[in-house]
Short mmCIF file of N, CA, C and O in Angstrom, two decimals:
data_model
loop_
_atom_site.label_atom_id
_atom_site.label_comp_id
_atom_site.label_asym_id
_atom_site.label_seq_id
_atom_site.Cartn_x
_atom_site.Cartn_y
_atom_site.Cartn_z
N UNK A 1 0.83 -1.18 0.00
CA UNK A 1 0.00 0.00 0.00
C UNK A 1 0.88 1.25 0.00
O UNK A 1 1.84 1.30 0.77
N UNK A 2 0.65 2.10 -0.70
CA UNK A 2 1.14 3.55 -1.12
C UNK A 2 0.99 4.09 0.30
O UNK A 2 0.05 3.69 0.98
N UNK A 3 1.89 5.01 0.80
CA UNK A 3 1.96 5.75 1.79
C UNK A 3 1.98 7.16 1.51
O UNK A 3 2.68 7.38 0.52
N UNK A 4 1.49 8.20 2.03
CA UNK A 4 1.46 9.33 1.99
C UNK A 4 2.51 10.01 1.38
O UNK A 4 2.39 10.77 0.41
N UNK A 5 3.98 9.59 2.21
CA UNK A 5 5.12 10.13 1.52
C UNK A 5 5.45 9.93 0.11
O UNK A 5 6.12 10.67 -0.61
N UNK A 6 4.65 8.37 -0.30
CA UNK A 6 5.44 8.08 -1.55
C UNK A 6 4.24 8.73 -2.98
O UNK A 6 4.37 8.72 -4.20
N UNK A 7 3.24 9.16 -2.18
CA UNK A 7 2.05 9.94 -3.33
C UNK A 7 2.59 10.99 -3.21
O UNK A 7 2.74 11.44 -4.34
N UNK A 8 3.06 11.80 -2.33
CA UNK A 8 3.51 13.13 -2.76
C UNK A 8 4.68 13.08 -3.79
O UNK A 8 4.71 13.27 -5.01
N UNK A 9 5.49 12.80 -3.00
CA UNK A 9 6.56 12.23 -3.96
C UNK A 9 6.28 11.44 -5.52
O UNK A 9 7.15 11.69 -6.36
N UNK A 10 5.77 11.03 -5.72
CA UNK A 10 4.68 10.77 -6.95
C UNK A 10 4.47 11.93 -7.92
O UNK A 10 4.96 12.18 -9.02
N UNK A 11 3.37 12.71 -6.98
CA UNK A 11 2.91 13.74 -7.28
C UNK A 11 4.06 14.67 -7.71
O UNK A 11 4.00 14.89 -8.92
N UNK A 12 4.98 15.21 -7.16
CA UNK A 12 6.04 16.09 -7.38
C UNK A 12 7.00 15.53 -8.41
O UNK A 12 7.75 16.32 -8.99
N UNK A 13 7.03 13.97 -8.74
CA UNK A 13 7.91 13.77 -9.78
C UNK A 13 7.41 14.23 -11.37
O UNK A 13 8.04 14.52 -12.38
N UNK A 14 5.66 14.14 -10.98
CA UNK A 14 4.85 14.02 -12.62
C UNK A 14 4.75 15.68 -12.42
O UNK A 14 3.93 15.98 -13.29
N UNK A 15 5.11 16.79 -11.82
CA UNK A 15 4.56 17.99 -11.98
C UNK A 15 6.08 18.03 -12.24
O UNK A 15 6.21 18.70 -13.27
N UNK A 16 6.77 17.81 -11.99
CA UNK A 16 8.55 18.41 -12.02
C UNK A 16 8.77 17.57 -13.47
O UNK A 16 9.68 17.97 -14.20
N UNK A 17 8.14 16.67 -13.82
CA UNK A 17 8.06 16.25 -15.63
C UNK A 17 7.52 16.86 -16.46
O UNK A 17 7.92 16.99 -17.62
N UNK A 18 6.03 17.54 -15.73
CA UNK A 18 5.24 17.70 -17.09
C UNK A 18 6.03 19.37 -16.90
O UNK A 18 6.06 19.95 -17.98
N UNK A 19 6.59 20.15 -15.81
CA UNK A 19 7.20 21.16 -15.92
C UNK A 19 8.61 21.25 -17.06
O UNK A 19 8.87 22.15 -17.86
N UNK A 20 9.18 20.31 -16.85
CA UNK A 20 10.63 19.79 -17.84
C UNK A 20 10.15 20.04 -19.23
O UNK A 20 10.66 20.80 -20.06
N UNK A 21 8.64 18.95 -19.41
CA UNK A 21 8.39 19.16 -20.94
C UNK A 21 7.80 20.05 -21.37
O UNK A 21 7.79 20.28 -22.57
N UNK A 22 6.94 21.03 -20.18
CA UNK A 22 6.23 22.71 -20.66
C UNK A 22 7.98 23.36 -21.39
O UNK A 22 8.35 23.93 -22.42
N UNK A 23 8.46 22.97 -20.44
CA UNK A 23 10.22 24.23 -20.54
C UNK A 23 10.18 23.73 -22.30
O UNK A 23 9.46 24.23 -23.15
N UNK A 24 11.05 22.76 -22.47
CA UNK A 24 11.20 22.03 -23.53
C UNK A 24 10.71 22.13 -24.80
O UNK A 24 11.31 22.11 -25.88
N UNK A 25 9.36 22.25 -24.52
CA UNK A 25 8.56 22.66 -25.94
C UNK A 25 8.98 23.58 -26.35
O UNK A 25 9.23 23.79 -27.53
N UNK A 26 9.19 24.61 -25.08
CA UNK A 26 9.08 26.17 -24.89
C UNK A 26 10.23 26.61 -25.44
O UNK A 26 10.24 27.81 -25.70
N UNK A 27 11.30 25.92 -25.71
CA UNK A 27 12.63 25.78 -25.46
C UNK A 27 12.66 25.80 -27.50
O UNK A 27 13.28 26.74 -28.00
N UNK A 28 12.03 24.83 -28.40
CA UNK A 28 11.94 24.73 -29.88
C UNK A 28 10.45 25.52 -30.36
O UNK A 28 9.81 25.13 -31.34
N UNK A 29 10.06 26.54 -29.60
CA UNK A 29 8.78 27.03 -30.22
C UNK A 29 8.42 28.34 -29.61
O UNK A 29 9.05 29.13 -30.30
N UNK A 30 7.67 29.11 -28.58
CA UNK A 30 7.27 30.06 -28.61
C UNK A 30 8.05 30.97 -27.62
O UNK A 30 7.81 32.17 -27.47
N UNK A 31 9.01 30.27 -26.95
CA UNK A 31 9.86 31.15 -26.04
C UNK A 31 12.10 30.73 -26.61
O UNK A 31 13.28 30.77 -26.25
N UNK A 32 11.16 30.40 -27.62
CA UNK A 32 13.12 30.01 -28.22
C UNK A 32 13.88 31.32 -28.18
O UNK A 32 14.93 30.97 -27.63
N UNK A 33 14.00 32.68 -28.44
CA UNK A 33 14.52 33.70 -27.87
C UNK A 33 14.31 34.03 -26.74
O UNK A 33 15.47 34.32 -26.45
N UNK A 34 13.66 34.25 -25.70
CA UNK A 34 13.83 34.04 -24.48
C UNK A 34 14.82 33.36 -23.77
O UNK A 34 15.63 33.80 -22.96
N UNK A 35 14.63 32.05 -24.24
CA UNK A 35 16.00 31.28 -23.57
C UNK A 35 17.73 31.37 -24.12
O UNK A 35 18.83 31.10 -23.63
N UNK A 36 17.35 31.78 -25.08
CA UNK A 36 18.21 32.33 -25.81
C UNK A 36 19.60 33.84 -25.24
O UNK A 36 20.78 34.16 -25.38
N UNK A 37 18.41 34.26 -24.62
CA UNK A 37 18.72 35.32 -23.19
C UNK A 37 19.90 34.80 -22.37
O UNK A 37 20.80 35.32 -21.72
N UNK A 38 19.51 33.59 -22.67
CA UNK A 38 20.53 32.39 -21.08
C UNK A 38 21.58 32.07 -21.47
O UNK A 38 22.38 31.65 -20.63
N UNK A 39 21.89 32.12 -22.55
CA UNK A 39 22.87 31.23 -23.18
C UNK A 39 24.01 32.64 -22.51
O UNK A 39 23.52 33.76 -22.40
N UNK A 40 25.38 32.43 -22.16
CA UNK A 40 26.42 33.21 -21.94
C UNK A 40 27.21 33.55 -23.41
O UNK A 40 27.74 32.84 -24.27
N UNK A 41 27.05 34.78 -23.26
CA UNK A 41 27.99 35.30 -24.32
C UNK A 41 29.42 34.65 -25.00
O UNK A 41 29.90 34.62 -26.13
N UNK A 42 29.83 34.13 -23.59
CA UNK A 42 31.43 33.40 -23.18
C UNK A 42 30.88 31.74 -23.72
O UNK A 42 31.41 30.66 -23.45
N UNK A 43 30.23 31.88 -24.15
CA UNK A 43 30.19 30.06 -24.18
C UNK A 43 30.08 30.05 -26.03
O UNK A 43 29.31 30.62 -26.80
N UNK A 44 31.51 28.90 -26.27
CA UNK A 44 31.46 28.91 -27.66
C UNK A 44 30.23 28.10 -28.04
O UNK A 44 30.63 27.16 -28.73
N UNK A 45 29.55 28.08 -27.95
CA UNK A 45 28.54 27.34 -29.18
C UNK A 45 27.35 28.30 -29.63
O UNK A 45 26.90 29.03 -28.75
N UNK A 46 26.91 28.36 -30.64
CA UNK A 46 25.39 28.71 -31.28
C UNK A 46 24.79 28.85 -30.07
O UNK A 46 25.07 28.02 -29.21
N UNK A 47 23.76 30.02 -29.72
CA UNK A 47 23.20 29.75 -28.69
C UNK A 47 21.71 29.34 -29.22
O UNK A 47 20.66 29.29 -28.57
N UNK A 48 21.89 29.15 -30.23
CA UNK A 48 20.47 28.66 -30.65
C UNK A 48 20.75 26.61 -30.39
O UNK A 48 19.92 25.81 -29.94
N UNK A 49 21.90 26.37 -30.77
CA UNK A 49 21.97 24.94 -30.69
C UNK A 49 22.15 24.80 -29.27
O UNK A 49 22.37 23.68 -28.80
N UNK A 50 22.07 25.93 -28.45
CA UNK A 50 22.02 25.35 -27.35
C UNK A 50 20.84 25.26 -26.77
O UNK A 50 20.62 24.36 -25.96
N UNK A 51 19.84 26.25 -27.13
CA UNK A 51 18.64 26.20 -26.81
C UNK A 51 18.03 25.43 -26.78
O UNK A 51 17.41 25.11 -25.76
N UNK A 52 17.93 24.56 -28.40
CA UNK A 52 17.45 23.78 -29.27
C UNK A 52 17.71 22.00 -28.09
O UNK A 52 17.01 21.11 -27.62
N UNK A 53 19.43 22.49 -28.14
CA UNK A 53 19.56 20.89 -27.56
C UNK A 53 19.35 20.31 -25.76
O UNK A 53 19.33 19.23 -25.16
N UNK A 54 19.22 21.95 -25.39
CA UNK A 54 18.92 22.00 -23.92
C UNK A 54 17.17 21.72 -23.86
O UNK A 54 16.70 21.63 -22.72
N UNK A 55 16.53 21.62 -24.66
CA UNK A 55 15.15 21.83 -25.00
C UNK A 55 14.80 20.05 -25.27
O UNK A 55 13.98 19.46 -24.57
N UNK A 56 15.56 19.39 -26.37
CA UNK A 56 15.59 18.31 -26.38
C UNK A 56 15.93 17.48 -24.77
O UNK A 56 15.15 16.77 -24.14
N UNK A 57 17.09 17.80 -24.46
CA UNK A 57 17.51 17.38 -23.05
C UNK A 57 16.03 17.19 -22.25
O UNK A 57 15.41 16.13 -22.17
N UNK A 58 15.58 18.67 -21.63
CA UNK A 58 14.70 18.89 -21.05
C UNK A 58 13.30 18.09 -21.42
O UNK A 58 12.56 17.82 -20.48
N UNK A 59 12.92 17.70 -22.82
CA UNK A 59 11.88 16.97 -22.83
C UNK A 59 12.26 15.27 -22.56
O UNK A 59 11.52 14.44 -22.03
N UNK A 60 13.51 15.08 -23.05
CA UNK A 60 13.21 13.84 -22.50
C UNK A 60 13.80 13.26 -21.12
O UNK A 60 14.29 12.15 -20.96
N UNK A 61 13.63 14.28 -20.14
CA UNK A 61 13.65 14.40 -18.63
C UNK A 61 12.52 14.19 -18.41
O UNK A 61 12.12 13.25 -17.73
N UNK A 62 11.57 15.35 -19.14
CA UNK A 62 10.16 15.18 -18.22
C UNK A 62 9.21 13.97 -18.42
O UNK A 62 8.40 13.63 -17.55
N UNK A 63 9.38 13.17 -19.92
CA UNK A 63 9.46 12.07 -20.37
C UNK A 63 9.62 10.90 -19.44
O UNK A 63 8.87 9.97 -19.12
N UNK A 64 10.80 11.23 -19.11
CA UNK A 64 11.29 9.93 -18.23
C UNK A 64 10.83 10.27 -17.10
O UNK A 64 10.47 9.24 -16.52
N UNK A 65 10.64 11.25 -16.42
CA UNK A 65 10.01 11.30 -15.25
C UNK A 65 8.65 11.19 -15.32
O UNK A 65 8.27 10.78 -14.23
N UNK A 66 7.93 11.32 -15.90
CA UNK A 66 6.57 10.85 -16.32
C UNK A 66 6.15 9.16 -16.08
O UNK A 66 5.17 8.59 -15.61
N UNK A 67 7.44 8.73 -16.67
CA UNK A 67 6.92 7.44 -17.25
C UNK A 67 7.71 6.33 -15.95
O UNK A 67 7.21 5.25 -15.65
N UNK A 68 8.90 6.84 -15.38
CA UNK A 68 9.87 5.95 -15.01
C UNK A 68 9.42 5.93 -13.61
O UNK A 68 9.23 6.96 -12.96
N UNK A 69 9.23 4.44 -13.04
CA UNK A 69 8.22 4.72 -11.24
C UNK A 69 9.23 3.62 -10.35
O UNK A 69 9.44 3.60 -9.14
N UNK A 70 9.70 2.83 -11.32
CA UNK A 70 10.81 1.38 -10.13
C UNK A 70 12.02 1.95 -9.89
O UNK A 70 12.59 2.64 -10.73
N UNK A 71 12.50 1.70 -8.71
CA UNK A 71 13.96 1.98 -8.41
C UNK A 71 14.40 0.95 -8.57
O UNK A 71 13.81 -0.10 -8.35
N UNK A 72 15.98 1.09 -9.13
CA UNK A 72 16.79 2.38 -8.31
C UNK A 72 16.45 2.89 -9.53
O UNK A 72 16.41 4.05 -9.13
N UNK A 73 16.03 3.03 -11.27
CA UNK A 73 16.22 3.77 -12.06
C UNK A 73 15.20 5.38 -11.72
O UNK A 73 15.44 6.40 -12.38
N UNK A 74 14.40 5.35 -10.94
CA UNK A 74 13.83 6.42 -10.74
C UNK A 74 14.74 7.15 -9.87
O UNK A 74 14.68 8.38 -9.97
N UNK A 75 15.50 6.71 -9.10
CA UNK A 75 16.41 8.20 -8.23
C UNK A 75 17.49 8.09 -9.61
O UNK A 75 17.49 9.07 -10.35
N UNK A 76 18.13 7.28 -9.87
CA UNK A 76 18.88 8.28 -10.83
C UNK A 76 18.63 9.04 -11.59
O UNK A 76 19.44 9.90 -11.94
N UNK A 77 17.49 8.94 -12.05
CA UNK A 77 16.92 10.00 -13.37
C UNK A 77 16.30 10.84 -12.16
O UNK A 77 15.43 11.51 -12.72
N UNK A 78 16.29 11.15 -10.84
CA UNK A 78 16.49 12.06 -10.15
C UNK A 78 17.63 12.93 -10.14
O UNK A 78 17.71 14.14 -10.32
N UNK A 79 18.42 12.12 -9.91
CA UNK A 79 20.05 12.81 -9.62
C UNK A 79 20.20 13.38 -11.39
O UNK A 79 20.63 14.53 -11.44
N UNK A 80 19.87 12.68 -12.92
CA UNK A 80 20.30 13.31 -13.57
C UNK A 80 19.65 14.44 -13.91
O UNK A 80 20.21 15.33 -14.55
N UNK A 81 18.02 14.54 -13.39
CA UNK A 81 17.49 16.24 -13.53
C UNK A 81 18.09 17.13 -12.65
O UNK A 81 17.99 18.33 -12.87
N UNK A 82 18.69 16.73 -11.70
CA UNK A 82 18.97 17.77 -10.76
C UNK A 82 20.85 18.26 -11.35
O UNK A 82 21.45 19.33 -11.24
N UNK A 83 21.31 16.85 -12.01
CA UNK A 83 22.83 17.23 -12.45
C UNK A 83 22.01 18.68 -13.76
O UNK A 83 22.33 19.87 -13.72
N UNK A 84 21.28 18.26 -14.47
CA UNK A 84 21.22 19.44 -15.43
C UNK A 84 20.90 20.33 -14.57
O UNK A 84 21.85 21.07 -14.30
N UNK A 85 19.55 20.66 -13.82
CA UNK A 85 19.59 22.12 -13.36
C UNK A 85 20.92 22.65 -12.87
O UNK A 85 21.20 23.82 -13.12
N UNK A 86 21.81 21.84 -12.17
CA UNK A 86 23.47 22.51 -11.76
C UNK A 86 23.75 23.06 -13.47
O UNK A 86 24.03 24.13 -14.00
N UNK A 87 23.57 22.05 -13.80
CA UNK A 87 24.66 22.37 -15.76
C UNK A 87 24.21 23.89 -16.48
O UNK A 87 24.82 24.69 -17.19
N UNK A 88 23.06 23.87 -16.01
CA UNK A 88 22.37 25.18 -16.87
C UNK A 88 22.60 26.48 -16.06
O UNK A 88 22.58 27.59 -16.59
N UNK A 89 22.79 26.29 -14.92
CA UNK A 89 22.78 27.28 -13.94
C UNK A 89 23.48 28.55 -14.31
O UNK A 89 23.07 29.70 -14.18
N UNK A 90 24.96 28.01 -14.94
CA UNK A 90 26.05 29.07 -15.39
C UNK A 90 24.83 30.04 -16.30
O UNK A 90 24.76 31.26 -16.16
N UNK A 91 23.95 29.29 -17.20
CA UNK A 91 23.28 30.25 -17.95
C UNK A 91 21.92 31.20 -16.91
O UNK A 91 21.19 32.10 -17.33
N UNK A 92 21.94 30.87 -16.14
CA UNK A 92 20.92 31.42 -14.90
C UNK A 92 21.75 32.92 -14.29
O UNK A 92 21.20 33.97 -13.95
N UNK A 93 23.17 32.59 -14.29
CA UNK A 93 24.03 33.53 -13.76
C UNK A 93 24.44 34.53 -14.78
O UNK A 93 24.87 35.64 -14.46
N UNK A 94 24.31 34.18 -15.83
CA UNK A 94 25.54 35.06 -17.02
C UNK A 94 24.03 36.09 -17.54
O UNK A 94 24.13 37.12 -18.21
N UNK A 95 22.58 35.44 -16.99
CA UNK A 95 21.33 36.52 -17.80
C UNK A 95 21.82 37.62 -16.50
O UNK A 95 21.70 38.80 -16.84
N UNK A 96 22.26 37.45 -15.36
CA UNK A 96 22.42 38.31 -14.20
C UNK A 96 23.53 39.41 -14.42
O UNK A 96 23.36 40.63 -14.32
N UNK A 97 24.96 38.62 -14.81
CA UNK A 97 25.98 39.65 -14.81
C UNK A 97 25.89 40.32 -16.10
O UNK A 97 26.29 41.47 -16.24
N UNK A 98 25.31 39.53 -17.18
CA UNK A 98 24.77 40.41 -18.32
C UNK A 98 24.11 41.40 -19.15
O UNK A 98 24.32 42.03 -20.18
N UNK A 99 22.87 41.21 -17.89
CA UNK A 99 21.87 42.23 -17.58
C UNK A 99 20.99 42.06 -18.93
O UNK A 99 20.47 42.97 -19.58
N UNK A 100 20.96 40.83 -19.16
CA UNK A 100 19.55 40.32 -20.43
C UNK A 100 18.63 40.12 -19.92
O UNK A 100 18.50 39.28 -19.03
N UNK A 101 17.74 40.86 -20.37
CA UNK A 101 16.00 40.88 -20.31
C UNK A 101 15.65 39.46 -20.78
O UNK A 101 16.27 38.87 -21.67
N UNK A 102 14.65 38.98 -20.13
CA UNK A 102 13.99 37.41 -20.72
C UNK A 102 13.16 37.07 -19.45
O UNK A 102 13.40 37.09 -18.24
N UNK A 103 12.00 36.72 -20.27
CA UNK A 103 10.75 35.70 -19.40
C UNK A 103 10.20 37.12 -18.15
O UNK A 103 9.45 36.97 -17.19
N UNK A 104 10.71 38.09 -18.48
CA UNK A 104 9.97 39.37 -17.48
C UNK A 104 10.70 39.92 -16.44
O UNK A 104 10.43 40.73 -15.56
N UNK A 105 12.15 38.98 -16.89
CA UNK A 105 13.10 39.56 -15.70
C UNK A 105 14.36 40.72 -16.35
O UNK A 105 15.51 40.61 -16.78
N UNK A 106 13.72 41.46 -16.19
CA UNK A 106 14.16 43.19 -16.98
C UNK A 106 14.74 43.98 -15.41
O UNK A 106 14.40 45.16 -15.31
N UNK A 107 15.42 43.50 -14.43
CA UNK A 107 16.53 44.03 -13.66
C UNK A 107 16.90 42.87 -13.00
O UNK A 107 16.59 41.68 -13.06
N UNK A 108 17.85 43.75 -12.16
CA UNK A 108 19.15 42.89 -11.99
C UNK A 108 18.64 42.22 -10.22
O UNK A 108 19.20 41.43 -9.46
N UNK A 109 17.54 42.87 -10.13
CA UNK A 109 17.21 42.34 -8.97
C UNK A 109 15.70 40.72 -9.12
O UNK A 109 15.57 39.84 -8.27
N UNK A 110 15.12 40.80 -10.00
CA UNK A 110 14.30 40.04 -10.26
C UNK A 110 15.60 38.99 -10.82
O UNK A 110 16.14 38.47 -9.84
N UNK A 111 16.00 38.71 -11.66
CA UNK A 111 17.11 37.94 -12.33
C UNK A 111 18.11 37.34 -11.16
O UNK A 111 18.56 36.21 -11.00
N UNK A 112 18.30 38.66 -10.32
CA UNK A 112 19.00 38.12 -8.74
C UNK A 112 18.17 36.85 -8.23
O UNK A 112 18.55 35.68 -8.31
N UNK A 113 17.18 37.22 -7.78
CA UNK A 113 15.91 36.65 -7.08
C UNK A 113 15.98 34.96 -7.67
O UNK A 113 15.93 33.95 -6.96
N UNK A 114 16.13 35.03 -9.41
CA UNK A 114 15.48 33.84 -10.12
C UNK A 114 16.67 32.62 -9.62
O UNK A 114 16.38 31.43 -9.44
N UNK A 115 18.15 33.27 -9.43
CA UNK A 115 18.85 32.91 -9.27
C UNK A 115 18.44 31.76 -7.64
O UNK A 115 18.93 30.63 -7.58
N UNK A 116 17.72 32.19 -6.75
CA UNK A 116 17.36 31.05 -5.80
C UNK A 116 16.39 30.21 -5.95
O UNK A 116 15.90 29.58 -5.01
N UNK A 117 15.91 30.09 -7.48
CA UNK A 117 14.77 29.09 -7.65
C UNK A 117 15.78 28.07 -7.52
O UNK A 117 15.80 27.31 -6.55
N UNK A 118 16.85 27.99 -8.73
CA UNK A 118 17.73 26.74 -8.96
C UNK A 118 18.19 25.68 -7.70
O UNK A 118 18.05 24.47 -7.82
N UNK A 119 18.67 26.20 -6.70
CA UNK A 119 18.57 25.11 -5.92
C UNK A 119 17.12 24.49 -5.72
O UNK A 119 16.88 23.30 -5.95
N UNK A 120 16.21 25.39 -5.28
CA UNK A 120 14.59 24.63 -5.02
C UNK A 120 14.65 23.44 -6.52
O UNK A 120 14.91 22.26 -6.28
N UNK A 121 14.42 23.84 -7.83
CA UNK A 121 14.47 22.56 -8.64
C UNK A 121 15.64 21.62 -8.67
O UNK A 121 15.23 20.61 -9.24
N UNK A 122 16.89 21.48 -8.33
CA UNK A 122 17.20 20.63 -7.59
C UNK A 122 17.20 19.80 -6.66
O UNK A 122 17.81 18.73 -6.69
N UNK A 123 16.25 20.37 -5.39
CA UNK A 123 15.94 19.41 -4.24
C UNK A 123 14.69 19.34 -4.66
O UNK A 123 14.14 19.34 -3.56
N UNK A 124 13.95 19.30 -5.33
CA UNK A 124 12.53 18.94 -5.77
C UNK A 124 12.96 17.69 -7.01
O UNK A 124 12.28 16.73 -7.37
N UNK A 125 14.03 18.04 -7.36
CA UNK A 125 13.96 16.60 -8.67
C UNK A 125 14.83 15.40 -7.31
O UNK A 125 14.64 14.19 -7.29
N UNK A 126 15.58 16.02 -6.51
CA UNK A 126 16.27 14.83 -5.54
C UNK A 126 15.04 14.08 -4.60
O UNK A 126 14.87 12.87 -4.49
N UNK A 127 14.15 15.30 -3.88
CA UNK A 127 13.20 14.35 -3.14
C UNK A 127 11.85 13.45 -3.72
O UNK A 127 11.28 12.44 -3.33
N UNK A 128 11.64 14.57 -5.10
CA UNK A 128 10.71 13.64 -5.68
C UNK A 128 10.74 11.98 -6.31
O UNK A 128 10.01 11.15 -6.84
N UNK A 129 12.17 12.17 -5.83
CA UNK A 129 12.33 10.70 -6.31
C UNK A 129 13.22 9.85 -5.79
O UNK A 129 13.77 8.88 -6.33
N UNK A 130 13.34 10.38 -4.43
CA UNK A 130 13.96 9.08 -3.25
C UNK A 130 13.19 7.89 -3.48
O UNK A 130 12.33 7.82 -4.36
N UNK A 131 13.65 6.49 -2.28
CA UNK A 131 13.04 5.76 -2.62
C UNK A 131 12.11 6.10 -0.93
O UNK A 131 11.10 5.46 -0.64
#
């Protein structure tokens, strides 16, 4: 029988998926300049192929978190959403020291601010999917 802890936890893995694949879509279609914002000036690649392939990444996270429920493969595809939110982060920091407008964060203090979501989606992809 399912226990309280493990429905929330449930619950928080399929909202922290279907969130991965909202990003994702968002990522090859109506917010692709926006994220585009993120990409660091300093980073050699296209920032469109990064968009593009951070977008791919991101859908098939939320994918697998959707679909994936037995351990141990469900905490690792914990640990690997939470390794990307670390990976992307540099681009979380560089919209800050850059001072790029995107998604409504037009100063340096809202963009500050966004900067403490990233740990929260990290310990939300780690607890949603203890065993």
């Amino acid at each position: 029988m399912a226990t309280t802890g493990s429905i929330v936890r449930g619950i928080g893995q399929v909202a922290l998926g279907a969130a991965l694949l909202t990003a994702g879509i968002g990522h090859l279609t109506r917010s692709r300049k926006e994220f585009q914002a993120q990409v660091p000036t300093w980073f050699p690649v296209d920032p469109d192929t990064v968009v593009v392939g951070s977008g791919i990444v991101e859908m098939g996270l939320g994918t697998a978190l959707v679909a994936t429920w037995r351990q141990p493969a469900r905490r690792r595809l914990g640990v690997l959403a939470a390794a990307f939110f670390v990976a992307v982060f540099p681009g979380n920091i560089a919209q800050l020291v850059e001072h790029r407008d995107a998604f409504g964060l037009d100063t340096d203090r809202k963009r500050a601010l966004r900067l403490l979501g990233q740990p929260v989606l990290v310990a939300w992809a780690l607890a949603a999917t203890r065993k």
